[in-house]
Coordinates of C-alpha atoms and ligand atoms in Angstrom, one line a residue:
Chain I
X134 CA 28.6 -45.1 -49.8
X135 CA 28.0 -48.6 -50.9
X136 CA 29.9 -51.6 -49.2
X137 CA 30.3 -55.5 -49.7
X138 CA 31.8 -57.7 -47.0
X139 CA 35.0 -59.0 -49.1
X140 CA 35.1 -62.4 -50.6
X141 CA 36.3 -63.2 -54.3
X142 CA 33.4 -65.9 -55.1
X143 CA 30.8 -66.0 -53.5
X144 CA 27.3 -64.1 -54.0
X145 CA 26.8 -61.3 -51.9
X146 CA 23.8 -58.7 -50.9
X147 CA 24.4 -55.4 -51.0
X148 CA 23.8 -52.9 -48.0
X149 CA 23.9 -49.1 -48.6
X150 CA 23.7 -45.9 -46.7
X151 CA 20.8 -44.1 -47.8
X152 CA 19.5 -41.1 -45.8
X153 CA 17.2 -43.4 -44.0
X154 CA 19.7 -45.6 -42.6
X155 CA 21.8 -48.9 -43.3
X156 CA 19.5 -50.8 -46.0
X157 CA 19.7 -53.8 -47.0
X158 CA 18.4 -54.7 -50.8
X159 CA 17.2 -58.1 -51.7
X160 CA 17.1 -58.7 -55.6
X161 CA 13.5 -59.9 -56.9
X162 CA 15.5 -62.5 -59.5
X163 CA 16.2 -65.2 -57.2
X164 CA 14.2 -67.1 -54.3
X165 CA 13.7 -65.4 -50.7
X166 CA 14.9 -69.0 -49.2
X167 CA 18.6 -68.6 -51.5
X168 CA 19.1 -65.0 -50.2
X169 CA 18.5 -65.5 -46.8
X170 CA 21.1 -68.5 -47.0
X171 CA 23.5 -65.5 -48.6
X172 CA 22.4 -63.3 -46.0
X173 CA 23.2 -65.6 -43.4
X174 CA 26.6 -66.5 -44.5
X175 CA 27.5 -63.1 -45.5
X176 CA 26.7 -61.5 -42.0
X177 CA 28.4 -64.6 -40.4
X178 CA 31.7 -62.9 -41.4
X179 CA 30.9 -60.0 -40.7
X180 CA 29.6 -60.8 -37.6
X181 CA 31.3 -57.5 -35.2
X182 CA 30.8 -54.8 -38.1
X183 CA 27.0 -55.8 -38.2
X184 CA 26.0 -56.7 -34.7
X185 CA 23.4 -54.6 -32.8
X186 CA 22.2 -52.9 -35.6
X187 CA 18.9 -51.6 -36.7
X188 CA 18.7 -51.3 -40.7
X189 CA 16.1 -51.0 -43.1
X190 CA 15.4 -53.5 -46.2
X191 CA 14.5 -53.2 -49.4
X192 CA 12.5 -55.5 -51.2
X193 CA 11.2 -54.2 -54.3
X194 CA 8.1 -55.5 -55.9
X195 CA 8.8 -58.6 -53.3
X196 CA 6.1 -59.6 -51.0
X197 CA 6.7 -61.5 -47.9
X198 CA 4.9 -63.8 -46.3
X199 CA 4.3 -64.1 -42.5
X200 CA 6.6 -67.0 -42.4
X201 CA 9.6 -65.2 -44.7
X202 CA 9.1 -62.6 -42.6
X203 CA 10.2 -64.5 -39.4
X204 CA 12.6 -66.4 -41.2
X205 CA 14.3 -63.4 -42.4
X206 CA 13.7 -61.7 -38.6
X207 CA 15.3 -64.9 -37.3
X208 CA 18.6 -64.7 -39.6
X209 CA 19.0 -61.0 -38.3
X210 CA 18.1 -61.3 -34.5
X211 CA 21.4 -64.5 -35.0
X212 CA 23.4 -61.0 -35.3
X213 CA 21.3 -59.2 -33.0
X214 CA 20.4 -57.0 -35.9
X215 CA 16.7 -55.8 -36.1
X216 CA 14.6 -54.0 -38.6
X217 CA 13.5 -50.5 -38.5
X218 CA 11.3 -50.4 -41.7
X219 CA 11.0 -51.8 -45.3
X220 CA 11.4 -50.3 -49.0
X221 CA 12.9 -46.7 -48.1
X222 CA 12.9 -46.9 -51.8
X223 CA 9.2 -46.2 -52.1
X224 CA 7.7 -43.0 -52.1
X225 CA 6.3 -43.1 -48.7
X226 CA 8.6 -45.0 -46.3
X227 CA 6.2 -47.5 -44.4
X228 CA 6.8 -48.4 -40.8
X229 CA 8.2 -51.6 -40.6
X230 CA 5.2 -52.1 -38.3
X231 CA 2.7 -51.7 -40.9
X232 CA 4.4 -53.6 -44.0
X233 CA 5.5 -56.1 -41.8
X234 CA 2.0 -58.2 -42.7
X235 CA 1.8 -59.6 -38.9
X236 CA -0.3 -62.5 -38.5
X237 CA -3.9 -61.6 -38.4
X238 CA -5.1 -60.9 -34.9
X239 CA -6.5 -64.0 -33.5
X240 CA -9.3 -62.9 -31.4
X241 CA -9.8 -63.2 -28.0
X242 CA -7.8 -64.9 -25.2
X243 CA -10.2 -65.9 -22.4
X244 CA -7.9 -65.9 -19.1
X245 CA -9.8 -67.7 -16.6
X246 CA -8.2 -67.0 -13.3
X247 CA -5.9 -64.4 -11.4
X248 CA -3.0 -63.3 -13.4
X249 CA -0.3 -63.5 -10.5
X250 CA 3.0 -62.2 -9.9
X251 CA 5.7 -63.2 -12.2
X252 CA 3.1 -64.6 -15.0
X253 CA 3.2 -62.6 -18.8
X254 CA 0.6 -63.4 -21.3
X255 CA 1.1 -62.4 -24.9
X256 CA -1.0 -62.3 -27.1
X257 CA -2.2 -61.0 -30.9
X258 CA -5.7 -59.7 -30.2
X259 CA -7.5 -58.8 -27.3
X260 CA -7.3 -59.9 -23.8
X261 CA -9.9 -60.8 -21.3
X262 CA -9.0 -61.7 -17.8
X263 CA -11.8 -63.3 -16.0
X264 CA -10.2 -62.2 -12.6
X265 CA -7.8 -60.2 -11.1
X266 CA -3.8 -59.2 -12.6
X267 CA -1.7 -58.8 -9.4
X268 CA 1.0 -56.8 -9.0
X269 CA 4.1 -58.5 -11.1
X270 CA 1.4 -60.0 -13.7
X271 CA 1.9 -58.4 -17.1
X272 CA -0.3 -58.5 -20.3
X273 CA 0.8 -57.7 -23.4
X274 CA -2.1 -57.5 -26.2
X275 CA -2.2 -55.8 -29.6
X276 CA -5.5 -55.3 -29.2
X277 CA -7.8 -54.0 -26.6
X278 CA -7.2 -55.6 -22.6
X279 CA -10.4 -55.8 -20.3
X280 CA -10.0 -57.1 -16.8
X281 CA -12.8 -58.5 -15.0
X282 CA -11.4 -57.6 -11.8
X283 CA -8.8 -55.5 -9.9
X284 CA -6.1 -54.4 -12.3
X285 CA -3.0 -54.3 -10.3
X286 CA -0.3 -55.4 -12.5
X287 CA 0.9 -53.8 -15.9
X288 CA -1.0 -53.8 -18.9
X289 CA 0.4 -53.2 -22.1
X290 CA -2.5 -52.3 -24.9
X291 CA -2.2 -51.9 -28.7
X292 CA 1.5 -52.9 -28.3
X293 CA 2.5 -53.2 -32.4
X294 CA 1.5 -49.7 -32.3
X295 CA -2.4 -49.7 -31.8
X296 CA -3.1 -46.2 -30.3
X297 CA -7.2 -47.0 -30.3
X298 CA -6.0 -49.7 -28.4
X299 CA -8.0 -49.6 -25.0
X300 CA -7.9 -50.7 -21.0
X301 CA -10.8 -51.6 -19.7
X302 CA -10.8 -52.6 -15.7
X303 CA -13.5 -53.2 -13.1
X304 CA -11.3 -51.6 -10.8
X305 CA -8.2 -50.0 -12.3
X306 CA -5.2 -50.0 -9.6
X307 CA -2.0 -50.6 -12.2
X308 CA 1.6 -49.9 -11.3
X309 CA 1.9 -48.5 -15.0
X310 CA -0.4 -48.6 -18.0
X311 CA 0.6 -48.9 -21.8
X312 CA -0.9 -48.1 -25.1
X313 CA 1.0 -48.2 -28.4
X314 CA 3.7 -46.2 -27.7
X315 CA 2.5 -44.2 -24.8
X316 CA 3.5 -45.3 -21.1
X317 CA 2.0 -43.7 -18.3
X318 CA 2.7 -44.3 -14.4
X319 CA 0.3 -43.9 -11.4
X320 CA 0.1 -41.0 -9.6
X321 CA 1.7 -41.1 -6.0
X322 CA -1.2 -41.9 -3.8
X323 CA -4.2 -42.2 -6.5
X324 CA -6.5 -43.7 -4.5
X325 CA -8.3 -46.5 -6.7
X326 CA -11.2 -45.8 -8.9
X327 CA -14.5 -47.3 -7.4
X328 CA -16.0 -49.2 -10.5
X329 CA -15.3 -49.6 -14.1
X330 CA -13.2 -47.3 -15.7
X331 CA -11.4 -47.3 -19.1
X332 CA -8.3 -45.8 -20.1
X333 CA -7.2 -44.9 -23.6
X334 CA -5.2 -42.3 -25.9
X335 CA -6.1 -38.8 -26.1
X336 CA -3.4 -36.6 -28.0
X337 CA -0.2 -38.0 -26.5
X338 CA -1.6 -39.0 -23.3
X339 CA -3.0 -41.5 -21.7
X340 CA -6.3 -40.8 -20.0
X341 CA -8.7 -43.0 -17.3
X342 CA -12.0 -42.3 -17.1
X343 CA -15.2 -43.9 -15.6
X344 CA -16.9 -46.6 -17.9
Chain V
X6 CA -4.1 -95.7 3.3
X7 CA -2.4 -93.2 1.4
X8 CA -0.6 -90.3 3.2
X9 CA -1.5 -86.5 2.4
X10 CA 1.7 -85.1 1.0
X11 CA 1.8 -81.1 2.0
X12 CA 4.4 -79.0 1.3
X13 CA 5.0 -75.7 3.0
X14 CA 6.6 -72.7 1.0
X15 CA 6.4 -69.5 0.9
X16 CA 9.4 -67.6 -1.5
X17 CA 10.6 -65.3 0.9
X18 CA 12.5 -66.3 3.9
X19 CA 11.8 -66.2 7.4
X20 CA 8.1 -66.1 7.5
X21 CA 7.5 -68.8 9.4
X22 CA 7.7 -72.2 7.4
X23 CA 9.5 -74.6 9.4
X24 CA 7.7 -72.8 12.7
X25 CA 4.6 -73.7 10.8
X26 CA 5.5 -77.4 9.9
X27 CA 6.9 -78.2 13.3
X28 CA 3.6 -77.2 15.0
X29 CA 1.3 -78.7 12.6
X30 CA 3.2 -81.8 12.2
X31 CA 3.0 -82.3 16.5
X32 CA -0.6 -81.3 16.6
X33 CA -1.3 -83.7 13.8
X34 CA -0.1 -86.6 16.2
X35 CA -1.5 -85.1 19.2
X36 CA -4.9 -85.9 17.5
X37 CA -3.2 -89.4 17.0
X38 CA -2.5 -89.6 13.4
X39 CA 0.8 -90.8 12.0
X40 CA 2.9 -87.5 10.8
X41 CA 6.9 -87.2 8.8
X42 CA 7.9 -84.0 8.5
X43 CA 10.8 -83.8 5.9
X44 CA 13.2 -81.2 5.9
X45 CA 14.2 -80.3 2.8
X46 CA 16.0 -76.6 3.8
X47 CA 19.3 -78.9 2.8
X48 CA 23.0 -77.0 4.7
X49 CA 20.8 -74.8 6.7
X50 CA 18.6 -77.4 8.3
X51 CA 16.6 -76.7 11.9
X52 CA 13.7 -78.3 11.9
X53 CA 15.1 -80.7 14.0
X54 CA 16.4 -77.9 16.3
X55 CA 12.5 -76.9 16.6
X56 CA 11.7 -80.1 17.9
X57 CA 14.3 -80.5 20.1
X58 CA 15.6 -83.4 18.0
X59 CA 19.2 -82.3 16.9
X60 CA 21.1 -83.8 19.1
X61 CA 19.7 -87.7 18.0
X62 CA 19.8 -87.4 14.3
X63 CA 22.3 -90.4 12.8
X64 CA 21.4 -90.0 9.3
X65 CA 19.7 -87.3 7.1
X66 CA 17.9 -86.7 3.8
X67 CA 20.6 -87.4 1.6
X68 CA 21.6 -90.6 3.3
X69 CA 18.8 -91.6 2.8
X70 CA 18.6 -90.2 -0.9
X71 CA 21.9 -91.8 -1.7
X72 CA 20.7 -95.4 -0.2
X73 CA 23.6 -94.7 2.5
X74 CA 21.7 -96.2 5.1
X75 CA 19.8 -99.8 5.5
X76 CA 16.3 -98.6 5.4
X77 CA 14.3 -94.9 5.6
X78 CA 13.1 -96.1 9.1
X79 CA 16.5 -95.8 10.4
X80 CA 16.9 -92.2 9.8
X81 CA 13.7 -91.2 11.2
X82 CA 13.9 -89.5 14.3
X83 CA 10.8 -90.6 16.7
X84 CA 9.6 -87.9 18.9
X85 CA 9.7 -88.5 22.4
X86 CA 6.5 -86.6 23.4
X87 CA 4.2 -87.4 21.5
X88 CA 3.3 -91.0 19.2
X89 CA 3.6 -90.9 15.7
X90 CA 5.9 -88.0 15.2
X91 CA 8.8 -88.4 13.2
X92 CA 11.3 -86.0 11.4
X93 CA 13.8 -87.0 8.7
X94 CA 16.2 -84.2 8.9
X95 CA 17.7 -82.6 6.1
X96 CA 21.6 -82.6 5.6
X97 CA 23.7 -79.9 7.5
X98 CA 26.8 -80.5 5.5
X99 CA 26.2 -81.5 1.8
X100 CA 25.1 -78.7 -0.5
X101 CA 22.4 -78.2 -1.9
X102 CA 22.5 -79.4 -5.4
X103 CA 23.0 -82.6 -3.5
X104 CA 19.1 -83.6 -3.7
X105 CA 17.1 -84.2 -7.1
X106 CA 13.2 -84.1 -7.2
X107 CA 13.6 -87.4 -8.6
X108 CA 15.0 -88.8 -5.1
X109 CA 11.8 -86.8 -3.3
X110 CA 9.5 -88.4 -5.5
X111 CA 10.9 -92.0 -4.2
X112 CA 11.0 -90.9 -0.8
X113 CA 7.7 -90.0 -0.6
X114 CA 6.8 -93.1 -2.4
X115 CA 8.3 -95.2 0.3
X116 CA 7.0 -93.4 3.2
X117 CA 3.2 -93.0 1.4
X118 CA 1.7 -96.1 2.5
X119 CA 3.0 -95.7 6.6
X120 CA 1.8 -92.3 7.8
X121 CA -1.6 -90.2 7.1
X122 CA 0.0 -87.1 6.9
X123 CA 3.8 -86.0 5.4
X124 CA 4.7 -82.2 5.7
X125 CA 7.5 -81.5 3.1
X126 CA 9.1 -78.0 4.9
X127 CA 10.6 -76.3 1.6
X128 CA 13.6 -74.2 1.6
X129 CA 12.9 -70.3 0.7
X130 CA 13.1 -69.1 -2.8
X131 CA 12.1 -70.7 -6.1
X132 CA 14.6 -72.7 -7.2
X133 CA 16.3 -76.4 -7.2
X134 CA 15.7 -76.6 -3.3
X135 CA 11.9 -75.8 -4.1
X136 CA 11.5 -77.6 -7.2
X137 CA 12.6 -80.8 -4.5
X138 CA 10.2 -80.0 -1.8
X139 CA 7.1 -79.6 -4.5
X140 CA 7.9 -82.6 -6.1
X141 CA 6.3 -84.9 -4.1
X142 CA 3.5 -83.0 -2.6
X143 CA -0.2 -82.8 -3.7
X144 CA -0.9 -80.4 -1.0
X145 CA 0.5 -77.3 -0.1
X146 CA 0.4 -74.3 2.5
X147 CA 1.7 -70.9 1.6
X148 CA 3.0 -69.0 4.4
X149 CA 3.6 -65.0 4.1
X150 CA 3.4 -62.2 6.7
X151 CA 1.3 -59.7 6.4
X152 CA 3.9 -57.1 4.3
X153 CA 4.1 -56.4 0.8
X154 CA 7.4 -58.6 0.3
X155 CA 6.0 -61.1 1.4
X156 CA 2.9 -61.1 0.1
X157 CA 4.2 -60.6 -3.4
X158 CA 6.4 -64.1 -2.7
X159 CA 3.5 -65.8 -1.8
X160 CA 1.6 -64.7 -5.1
X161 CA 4.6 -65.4 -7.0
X162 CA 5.0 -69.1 -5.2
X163 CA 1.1 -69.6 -6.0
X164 CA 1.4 -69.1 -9.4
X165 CA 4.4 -71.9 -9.8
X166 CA 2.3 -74.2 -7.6
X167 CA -0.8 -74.0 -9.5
X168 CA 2.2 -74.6 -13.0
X169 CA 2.7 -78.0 -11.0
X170 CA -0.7 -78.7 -10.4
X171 CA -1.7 -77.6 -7.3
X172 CA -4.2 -75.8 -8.0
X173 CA -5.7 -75.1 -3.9
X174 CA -2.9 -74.4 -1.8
X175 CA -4.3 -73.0 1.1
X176 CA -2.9 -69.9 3.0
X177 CA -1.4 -69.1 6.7
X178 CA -1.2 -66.0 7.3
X179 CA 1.8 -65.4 10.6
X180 CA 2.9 -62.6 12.3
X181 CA -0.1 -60.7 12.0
X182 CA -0.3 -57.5 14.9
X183 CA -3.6 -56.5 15.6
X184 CA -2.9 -53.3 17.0
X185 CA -0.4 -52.5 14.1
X186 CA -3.7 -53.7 11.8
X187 CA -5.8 -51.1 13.5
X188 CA -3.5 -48.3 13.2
X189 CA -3.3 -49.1 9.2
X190 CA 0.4 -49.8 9.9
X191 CA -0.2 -53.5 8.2
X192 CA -2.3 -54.9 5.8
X193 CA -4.7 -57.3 7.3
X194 CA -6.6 -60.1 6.4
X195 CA -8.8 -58.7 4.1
X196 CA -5.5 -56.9 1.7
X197 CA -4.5 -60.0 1.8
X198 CA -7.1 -62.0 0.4
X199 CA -8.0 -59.6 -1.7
X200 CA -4.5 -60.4 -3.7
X201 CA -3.9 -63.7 -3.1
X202 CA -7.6 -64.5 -3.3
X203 CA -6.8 -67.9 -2.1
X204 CA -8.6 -70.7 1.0
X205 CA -6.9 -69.0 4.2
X206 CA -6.6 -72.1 6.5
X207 CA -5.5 -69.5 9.1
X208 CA -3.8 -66.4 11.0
X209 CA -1.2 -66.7 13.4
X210 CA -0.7 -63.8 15.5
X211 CA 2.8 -62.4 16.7
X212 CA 3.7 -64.2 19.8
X213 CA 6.8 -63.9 21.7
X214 CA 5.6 -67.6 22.7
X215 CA 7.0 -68.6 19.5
X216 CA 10.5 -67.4 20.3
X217 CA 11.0 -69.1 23.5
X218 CA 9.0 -72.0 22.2
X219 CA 11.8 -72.2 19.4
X220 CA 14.7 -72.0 22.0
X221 CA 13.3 -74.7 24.1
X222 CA 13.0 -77.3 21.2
X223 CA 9.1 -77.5 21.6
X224 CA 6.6 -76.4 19.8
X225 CA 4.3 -73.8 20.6
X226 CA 1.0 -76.1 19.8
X227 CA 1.6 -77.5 23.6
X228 CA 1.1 -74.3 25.0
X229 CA -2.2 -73.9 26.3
X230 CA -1.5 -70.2 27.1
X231 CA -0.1 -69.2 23.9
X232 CA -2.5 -67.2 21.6
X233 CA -0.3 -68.6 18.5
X234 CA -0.4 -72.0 19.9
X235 CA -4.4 -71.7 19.9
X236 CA -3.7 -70.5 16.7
X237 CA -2.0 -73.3 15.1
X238 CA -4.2 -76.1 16.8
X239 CA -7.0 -74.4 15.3
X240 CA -5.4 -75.0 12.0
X241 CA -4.7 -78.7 12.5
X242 CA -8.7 -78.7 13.1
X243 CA -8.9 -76.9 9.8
X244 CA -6.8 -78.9 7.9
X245 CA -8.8 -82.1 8.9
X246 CA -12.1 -81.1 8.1
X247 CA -13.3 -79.2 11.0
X248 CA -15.2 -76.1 10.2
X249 CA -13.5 -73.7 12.9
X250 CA -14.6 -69.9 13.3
X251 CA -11.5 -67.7 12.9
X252 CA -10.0 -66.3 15.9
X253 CA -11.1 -62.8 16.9
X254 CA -7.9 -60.4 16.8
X255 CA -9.9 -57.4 17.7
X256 CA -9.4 -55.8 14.0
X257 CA -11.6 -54.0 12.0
X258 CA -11.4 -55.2 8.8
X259 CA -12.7 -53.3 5.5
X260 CA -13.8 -49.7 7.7
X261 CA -10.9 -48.3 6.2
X262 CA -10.9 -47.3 2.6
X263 CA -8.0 -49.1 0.7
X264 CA -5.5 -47.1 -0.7
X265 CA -2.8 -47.2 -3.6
X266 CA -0.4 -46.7 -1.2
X267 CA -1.1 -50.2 0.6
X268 CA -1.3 -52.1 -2.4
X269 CA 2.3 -50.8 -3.9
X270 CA 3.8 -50.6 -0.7
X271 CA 4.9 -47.0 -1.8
Ligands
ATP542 N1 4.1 -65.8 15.0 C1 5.4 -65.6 15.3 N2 5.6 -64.7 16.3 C2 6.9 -64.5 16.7 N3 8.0 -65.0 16.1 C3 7.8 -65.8 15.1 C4 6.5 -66.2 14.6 N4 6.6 -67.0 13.6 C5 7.9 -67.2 13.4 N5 8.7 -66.5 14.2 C6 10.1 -66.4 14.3 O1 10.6 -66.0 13.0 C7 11.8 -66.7 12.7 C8 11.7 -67.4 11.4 O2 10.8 -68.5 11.5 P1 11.0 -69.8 10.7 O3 12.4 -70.4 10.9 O4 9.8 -70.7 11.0 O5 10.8 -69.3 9.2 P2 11.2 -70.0 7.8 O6 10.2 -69.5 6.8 O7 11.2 -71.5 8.0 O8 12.6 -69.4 7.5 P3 13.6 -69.9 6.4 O9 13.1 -69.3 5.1 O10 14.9 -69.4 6.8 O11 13.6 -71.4 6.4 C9 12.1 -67.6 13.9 O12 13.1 -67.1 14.7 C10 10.8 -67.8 14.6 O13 10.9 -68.0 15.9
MG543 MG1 12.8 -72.8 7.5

């Protein structure tokens, strides 16, 4: 199965189903920037038959960098499309994830100061609070999280898909605890750790033990 | 001299704001310095109706807002019992969108040079009606109870005042029961702090004082017999300097372990 949106003139990109999904193939012979104006134009019309999607996209011999990448993410999330993975055409079919060259990590974030309710901190690294996360504070690192303090709110660890990704907490009291793709919730009535403890991965769960 | 502009919030409703501002505000004067107390709780005003002031208020907030009357000193309401106490009430009738932080800012402005303390009371929640009441202020008191709810308002409400700037907003903790404390039935004090880990300028205890205080139009800080009047004249002392011991509710704070089950309120 192989489909165009319909139009008589102008250039188009080509989406297929393969066995993988809905891709998308981007030709090597022109510019990134000209395709993603075709892209955008193309999916514009088409705006109902693609919205919502999740599709794959292949790019050949292409390379993309960081900023391509977002560019081309932008264009899509305009359809609320997103990507599932790049190049099905390859032998192995990389996660989008892993091909996706994210920025490099950039280190630490220092939080000086409780993390209260309703406050989220991103960020692509690690994470050190140098206090306490209350309940309704979130952090969200692709890296490693340490709390200096009295972990209360959640804590999402190795979020791009990190499973060595750990939580370290002086005192350990979250509502629910991430790390890559694993989420795991408190116990009813756990009473609270007394002193360090770190939690991390083990087979397909997550597991808190004492620093 | 340049007023101290406080406001008192809190995010959750009902906790005790305006109770809080009306008492502070009279024991303020009764030390003899010049107090405003603004109500900002615009269409669901009664501040005034804590003082005992409703029935003399010609113009309001948004009168004065809105340049609708000759001068701010004409819709100040001057208390009769005390010197130096006066309440610009908010508006019962216009809603709320009728106010801009803007207007507070020039209020306050106005008012700055006259009095040594204003107390802004806030409406509950965190939006436009808050936004107007923080404005102005370089102060502010956060008011919760001692329940999860509430306490999870307050942490939210610190964490937007500390985004504007005020960094040390101090913390009144009302409604506290000691002998629900000692049964484990409430969090106390210490729970508390431990979250919001912020100065605690003081604990008011639940007193059916307050209630019949409220009805009469005057504020419990008169009453020499009240536990929570005690309570809130020891925070006026605070407030201006005075290092006061806390007041002893026979609790036992920290013999109990503290338990998952307090923290999450599950
Ligand atoms: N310490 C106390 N003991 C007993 N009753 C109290 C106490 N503090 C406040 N109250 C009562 O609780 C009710 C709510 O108080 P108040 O109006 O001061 O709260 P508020 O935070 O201003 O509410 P709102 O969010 O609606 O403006 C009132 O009826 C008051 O009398
Ligand atoms: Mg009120």
């Amino acid at each position: 199965m192989s489909f165009a949106t319909k139009s008589l003139f102008s250039e188009q990109l080509v989406f297929k189903g393969l066995k993988q999904g809905l891709t998308l193939f981007i030709p090597e012979d022109k510019p990134f920037t000209h395709w993603l104006g075709v892209l955008d134009e193309q999916l514009e019309r088409a705006k109902s038959f693609f919205r919502g999607g999740s599709i794959l996209v292949e790019l050949g011999e292409r390379k993309l960098s960081p900023r391509e990448l977002s560019e081309l993410k932008a264009v899509l999330t305009k359809y609320q499309m997103t990507i599932k993975a790049f190049n099905p055409l390859a032998k192995k079919l990389f996660s989008a994830r892993m091909k996706m060259d994210e920025p490099a990590p950039s280190g630490v974030l220092l939080v000086k100061g409780t993390v209260r309710n309703g406050q989220r901190l991103e960020h692509n690294g690690d994470i050190v609070v140098k206090g306490d996360v209350n309940p309704g504070g979130e952090l969200i690192a692709t890296g490693d999280i340490i709390v200096l303090g009295v972990l209360r709110g959640i804590a999402h660890a190795g979020v791009r898909g990190n499973v060595q990704a750990e939580i370290i907490a002086l005192t350990l009291a979250p509502v629910q605890l991430r790390i890559a793709h694993i989420y795991s919730r408190a116990p009813e009535g756990m009473e609270v750790g007394q002193g360090p403890e770190i939690a991390h991965i083990k087979g397909e769960t997550i597991v808190v033990e004492r620093l | 001299m340049a007023a101290r502009v406080i406001v008192v919030t809190s995010g959750k409703g009902g906790v005790g704001k305006t109770t809080t501002v009306a008492n502070l505000g009279t024991g303020l004067a009764l030390r003899q310095k010049k107090v405003v107390m603004i109500d900002t709780d615009i269409g669901l005003r009664n501040l005034d109706l804590l003082m005992g002031m409703e029935n003399r208020i010609c113009f309001d907030l948004i009168n004065v807002a809105e340049n609708e009357c000759r001068s701010f000193r004409q819709a100040l309401i001057k208390d009769k019992r005390v010197e130096n106490l006066f309440l610009l009430p908010a508006s019962q009738i216009k809603n709320k969108d009728a106010l801009t932080a803007e207007q507070m800012v020039r209020i306050v402005d106005e008012l700055k040079e006259e009095f040594d303390y204003i107390l802004i009371d806030s409406p509950a929640g965190i939006e436009s009606g808050f936004e107007n009441a923080v404005a102005p202020a370089t102060e502010a008191i956060v008011v919760t109870n001692p329940e999860v709810p509430a306490v999870r308002d307050a942490d939210r409400i610190i964490g937007l005042l500390q985004a504007k700037k005020i960094y040390e907003p101090l913390l009144v903790l009302n409604r506290l029961r000691s002998d629900m404390v000692k049964k484990r039935d409430m969090l106390d004090v210490d729970d508390i702090n431990d979250i919001l880990a912020i100065k605690l300028l003081g604990v008011v205890p639940e007193d059916e004082q307050i209630i019949i205080a409220t009805n009469k139009g005057e504020p419990v800080v008169f009453n020499q017999q009240s536990k929570a009047g005690e309570a809130f004249r020891n925070i006026v002392r605070r407030l201006e300097g005075e290092a006061v011991p806390f007041m002893s509710f026979n609790t036992e704070p920290g013999v109990f372990g503290r338990f998952w089950k307090m923290l999450h309120g599950r």
